[in-house]
Short mmCIF file of C-alpha atoms in Angstrom, two decimals:
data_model
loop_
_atom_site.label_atom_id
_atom_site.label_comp_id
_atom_site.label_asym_id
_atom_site.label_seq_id
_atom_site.Cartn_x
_atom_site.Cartn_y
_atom_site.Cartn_z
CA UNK A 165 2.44 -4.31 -14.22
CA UNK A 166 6.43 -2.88 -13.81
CA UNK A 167 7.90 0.15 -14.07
CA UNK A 168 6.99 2.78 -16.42
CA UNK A 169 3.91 0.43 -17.49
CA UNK A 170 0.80 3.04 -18.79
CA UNK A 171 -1.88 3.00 -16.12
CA UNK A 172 -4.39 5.11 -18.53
CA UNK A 173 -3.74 7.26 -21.48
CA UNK A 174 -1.08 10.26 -20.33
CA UNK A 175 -0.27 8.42 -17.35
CA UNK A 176 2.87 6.11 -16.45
CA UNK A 177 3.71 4.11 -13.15
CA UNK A 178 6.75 5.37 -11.58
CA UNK A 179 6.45 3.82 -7.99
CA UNK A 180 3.92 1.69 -6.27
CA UNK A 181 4.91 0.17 -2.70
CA UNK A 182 2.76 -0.87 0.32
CA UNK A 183 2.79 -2.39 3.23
CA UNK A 184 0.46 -5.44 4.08
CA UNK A 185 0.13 -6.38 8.20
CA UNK A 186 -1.63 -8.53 10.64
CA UNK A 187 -2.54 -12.02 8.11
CA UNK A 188 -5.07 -14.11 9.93
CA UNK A 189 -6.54 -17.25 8.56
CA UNK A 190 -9.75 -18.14 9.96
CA UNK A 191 -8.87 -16.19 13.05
CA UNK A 192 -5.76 -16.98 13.77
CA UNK A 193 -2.69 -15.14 13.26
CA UNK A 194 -0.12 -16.67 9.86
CA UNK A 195 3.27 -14.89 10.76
CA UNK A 196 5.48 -14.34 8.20
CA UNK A 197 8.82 -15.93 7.65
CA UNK A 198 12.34 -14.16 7.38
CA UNK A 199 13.74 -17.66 6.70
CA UNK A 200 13.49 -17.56 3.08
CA UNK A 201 16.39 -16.36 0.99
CA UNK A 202 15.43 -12.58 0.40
CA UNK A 203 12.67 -12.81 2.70
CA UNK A 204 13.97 -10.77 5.21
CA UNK A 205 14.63 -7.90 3.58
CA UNK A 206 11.11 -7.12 3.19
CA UNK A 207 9.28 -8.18 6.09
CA UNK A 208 9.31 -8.94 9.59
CA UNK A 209 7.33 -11.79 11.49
CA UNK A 210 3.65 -9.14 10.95
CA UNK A 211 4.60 -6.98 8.16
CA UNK A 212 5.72 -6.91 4.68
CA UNK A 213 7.03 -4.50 1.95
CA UNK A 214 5.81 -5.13 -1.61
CA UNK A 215 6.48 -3.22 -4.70
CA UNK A 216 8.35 -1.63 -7.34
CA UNK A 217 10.62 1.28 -6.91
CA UNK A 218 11.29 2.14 -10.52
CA UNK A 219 14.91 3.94 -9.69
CA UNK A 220 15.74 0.75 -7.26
CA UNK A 221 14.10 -2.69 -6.44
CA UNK A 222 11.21 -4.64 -6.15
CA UNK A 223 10.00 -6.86 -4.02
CA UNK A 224 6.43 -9.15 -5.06
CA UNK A 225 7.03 -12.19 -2.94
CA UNK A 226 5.09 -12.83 0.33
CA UNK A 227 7.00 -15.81 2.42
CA UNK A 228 4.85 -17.34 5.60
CA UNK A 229 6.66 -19.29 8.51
CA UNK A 230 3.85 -22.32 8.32
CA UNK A 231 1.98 -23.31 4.98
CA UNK A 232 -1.31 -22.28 4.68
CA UNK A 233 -4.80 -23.86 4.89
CA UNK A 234 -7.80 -23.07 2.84
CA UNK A 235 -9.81 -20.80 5.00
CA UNK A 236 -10.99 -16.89 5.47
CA UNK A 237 -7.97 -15.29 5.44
CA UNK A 238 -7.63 -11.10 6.42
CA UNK A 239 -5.01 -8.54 6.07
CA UNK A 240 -4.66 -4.60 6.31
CA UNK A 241 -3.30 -2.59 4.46
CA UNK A 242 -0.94 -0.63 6.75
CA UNK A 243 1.67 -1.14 9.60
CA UNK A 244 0.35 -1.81 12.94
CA UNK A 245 0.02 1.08 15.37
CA UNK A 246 3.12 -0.37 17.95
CA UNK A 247 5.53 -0.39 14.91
CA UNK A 248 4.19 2.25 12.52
CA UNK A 249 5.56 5.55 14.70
CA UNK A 250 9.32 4.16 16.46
CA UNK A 251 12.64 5.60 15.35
CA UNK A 252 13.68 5.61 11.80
CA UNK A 253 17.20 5.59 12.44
CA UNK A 254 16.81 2.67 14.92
CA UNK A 255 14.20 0.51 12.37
CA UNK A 256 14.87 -2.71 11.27
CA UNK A 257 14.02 -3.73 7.37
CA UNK A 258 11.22 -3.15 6.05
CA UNK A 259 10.53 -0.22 7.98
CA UNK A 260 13.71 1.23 7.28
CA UNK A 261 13.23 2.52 3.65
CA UNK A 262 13.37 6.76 4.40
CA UNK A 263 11.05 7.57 1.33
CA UNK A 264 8.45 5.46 3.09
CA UNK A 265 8.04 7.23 5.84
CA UNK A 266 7.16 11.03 6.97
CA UNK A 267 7.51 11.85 10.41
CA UNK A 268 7.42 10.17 13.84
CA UNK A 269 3.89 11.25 14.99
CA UNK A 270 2.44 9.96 11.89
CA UNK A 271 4.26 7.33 10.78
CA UNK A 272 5.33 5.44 7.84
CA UNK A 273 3.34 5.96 4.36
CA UNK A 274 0.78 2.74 4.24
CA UNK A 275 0.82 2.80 0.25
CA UNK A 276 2.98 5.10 -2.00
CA UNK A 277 1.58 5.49 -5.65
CA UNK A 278 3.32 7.74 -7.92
CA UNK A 279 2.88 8.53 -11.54
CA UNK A 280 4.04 10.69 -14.08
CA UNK A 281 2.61 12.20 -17.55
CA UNK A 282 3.91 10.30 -20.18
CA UNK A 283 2.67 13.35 -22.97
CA UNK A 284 3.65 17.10 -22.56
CA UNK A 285 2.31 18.89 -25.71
CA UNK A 286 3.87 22.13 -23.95
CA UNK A 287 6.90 22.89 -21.86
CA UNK A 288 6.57 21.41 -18.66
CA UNK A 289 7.28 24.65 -16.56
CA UNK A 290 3.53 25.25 -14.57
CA UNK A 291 2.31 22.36 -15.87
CA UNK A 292 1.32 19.25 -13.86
CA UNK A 293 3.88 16.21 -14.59
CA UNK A 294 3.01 14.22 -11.88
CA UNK A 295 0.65 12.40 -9.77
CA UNK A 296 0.91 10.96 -6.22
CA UNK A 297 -1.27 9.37 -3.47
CA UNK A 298 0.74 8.32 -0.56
CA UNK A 299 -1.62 6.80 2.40
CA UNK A 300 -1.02 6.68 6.10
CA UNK A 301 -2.35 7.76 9.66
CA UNK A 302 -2.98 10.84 10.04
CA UNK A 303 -4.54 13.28 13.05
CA UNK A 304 -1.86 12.16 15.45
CA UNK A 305 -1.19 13.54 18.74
CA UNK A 306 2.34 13.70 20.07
CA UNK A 307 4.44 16.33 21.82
CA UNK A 308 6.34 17.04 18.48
CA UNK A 309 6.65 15.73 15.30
CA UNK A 310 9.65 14.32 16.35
CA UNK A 311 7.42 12.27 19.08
CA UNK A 312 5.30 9.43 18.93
CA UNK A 313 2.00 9.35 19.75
CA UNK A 314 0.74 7.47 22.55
CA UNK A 315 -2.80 6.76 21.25
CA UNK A 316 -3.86 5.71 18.28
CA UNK A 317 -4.29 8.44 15.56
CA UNK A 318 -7.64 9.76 14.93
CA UNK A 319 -7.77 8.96 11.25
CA UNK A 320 -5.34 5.93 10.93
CA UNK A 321 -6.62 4.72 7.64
CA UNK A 322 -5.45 1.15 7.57
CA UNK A 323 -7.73 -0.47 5.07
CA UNK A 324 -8.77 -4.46 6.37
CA UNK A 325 -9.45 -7.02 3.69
CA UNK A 326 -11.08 -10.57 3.82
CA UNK A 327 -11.07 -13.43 0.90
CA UNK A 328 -11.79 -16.98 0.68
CA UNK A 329 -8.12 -18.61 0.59
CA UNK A 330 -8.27 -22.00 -1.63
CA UNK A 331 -4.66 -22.56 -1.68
CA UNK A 332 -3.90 -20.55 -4.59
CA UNK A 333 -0.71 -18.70 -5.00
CA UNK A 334 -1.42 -15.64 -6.45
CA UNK A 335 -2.68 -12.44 -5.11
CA UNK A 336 -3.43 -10.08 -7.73
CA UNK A 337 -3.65 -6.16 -6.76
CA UNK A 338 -5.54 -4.06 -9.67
CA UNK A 339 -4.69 -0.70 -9.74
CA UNK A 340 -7.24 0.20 -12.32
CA UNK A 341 -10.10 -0.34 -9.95
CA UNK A 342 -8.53 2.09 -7.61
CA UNK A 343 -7.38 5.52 -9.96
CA UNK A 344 -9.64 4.78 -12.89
CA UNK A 345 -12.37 6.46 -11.51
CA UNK A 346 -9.77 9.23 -10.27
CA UNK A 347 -7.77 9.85 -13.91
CA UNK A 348 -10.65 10.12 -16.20
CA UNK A 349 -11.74 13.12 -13.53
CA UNK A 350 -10.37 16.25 -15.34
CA UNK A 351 -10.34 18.25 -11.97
CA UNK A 352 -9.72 15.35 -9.30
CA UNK A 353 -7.09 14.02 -11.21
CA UNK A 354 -5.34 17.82 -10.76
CA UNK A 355 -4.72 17.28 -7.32
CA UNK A 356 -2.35 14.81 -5.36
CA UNK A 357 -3.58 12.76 -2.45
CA UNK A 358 -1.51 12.65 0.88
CA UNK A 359 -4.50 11.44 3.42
CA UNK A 360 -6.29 14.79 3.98
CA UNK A 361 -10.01 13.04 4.52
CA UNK A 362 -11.08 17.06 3.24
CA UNK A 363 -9.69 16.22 -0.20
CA UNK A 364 -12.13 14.94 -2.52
CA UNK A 365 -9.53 13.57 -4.21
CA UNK A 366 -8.47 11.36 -0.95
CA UNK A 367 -12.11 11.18 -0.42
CA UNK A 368 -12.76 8.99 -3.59
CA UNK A 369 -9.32 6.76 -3.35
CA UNK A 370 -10.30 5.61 0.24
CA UNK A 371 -13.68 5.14 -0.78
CA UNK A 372 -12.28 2.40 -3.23
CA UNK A 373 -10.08 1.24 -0.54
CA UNK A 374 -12.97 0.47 1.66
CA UNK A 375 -11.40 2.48 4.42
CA UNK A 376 -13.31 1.61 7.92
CA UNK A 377 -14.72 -1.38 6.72
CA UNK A 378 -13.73 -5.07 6.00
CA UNK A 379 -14.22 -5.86 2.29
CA UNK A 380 -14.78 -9.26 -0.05
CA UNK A 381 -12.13 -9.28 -2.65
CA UNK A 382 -12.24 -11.49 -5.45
CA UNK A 383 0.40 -17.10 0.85
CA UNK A 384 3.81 -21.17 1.79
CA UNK A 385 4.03 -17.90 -0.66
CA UNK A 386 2.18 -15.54 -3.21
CA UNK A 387 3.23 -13.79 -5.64
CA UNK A 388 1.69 -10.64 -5.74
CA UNK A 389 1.34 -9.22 -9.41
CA UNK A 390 -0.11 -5.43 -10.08
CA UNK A 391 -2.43 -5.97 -13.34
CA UNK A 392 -5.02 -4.31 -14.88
CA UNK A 393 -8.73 -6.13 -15.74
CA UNK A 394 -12.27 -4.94 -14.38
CA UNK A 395 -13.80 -6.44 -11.01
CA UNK A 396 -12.29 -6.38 -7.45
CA UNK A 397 -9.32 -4.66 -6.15
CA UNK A 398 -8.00 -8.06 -4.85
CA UNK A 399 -8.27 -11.44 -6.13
CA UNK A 400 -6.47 -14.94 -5.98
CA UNK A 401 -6.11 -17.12 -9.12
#
């Protein structure tokens, strides 16, 4: 799936980034190498940026220091607590990119989805044009939003996943399985998501996300394509 690709009728991908942390295979940590030409711009030895920014780059290539072994291998969704609330002016890449990030106390956005109506029958003035759901931590305590916290947050929504690794090469990501449910919802698909756990909209996205729980889904490196077809929200093939 790239830019401006239709996720459902009326709806068009304008931006879809995340951050992936903390690989393990069969328990034990797979760091991630900054070796590879390109590499390093979009991860660091326990985090990675992957994505398409439809007015800039993209970035679908994970790169790990040691090849991998067939095994259990897990990964969250999010960016560890120790790097996710430090100084954005002091940050070095990936965690430097300013539209992924809101504030010190809460950190950078774990997953930015944003997408736009593709048919206006009427002017667009106080009509909705847009949809976003940007996740991160949130319920952070800190002396200011300009400080970080020095516990972790009460809600910090990193989403764990596990699959059976076989040596394949390609992670697949379907979006589908995560807003389908949310864009054929008159009403839920009104309102944007930006981690309030009162939102039923936010409510039903980390639902599918499998937030507080390690999930099934049905890299060396992968190459991580976003595609549409039924079944899990991650698979390898």
């Amino acid at each position: 799936m790239g830019c401006h690709s239709s996720i459902k009728p009326h709806w068009q991908l304008e931006q879809v980034q995340l951050f992936l942390s903390n690989f393990s295979l069969d328990g034990q940590p797979q760091a991630l190498s900054k070796e590879t030409v390109g590499a390093s711009k979009y991860q660091q030895a326990s985090v990675a940026l992957l994505g398409s920014d439809c007015q800039g780059e993209q970035n679908w290539l994970l790169s790990f220091d040691k090849a991998l072994k067939p095994g259990l291998m897990t990964f969250e969704l999010g960016v560890p607590f120790e790097l996710n609330h430090g100084n954005p002016l002091l940050a070095e890449t990936p965690l430097n990119q300013s539209d992924m990030f809101w504030t010190w106390q809460q950190g950078h956005k774990f997953l930015r989805i944003d997408l736009a109506k593709t048919l206006l029958t009427e002017p667009a003035v106080g009509k909705q044009t847009g949809w976003q759901f940007h996740l991160g931590s949130v319920a952070c305590q800190s002396a200011s939003v300009m400080r970080s916290p020095t516990q972790a947050c009460k809600q910090p929504n990193r989403a764990k996943f596990s699959l059976d690794y076989q040596g394949q090469h390609q992670l697949n990501l379907d979006l589908a399985v995560l807003l389908a449910p949310l864009l054929d919802d008159p009403q839920l698909s009104q309102q944007s998501c930006m981690s309030d756990s009162a939102s039923k909209t936010c409510q039903l996205l980390f639902s599918r996300l499998g937030l507080g729980q390690a999930l099934p889904f049905e890299t060396q490196q992968l190459s991580i394509n976003a595609i549409e077809p039924v079944a899990p929200l991650w698979w390898f093939n």
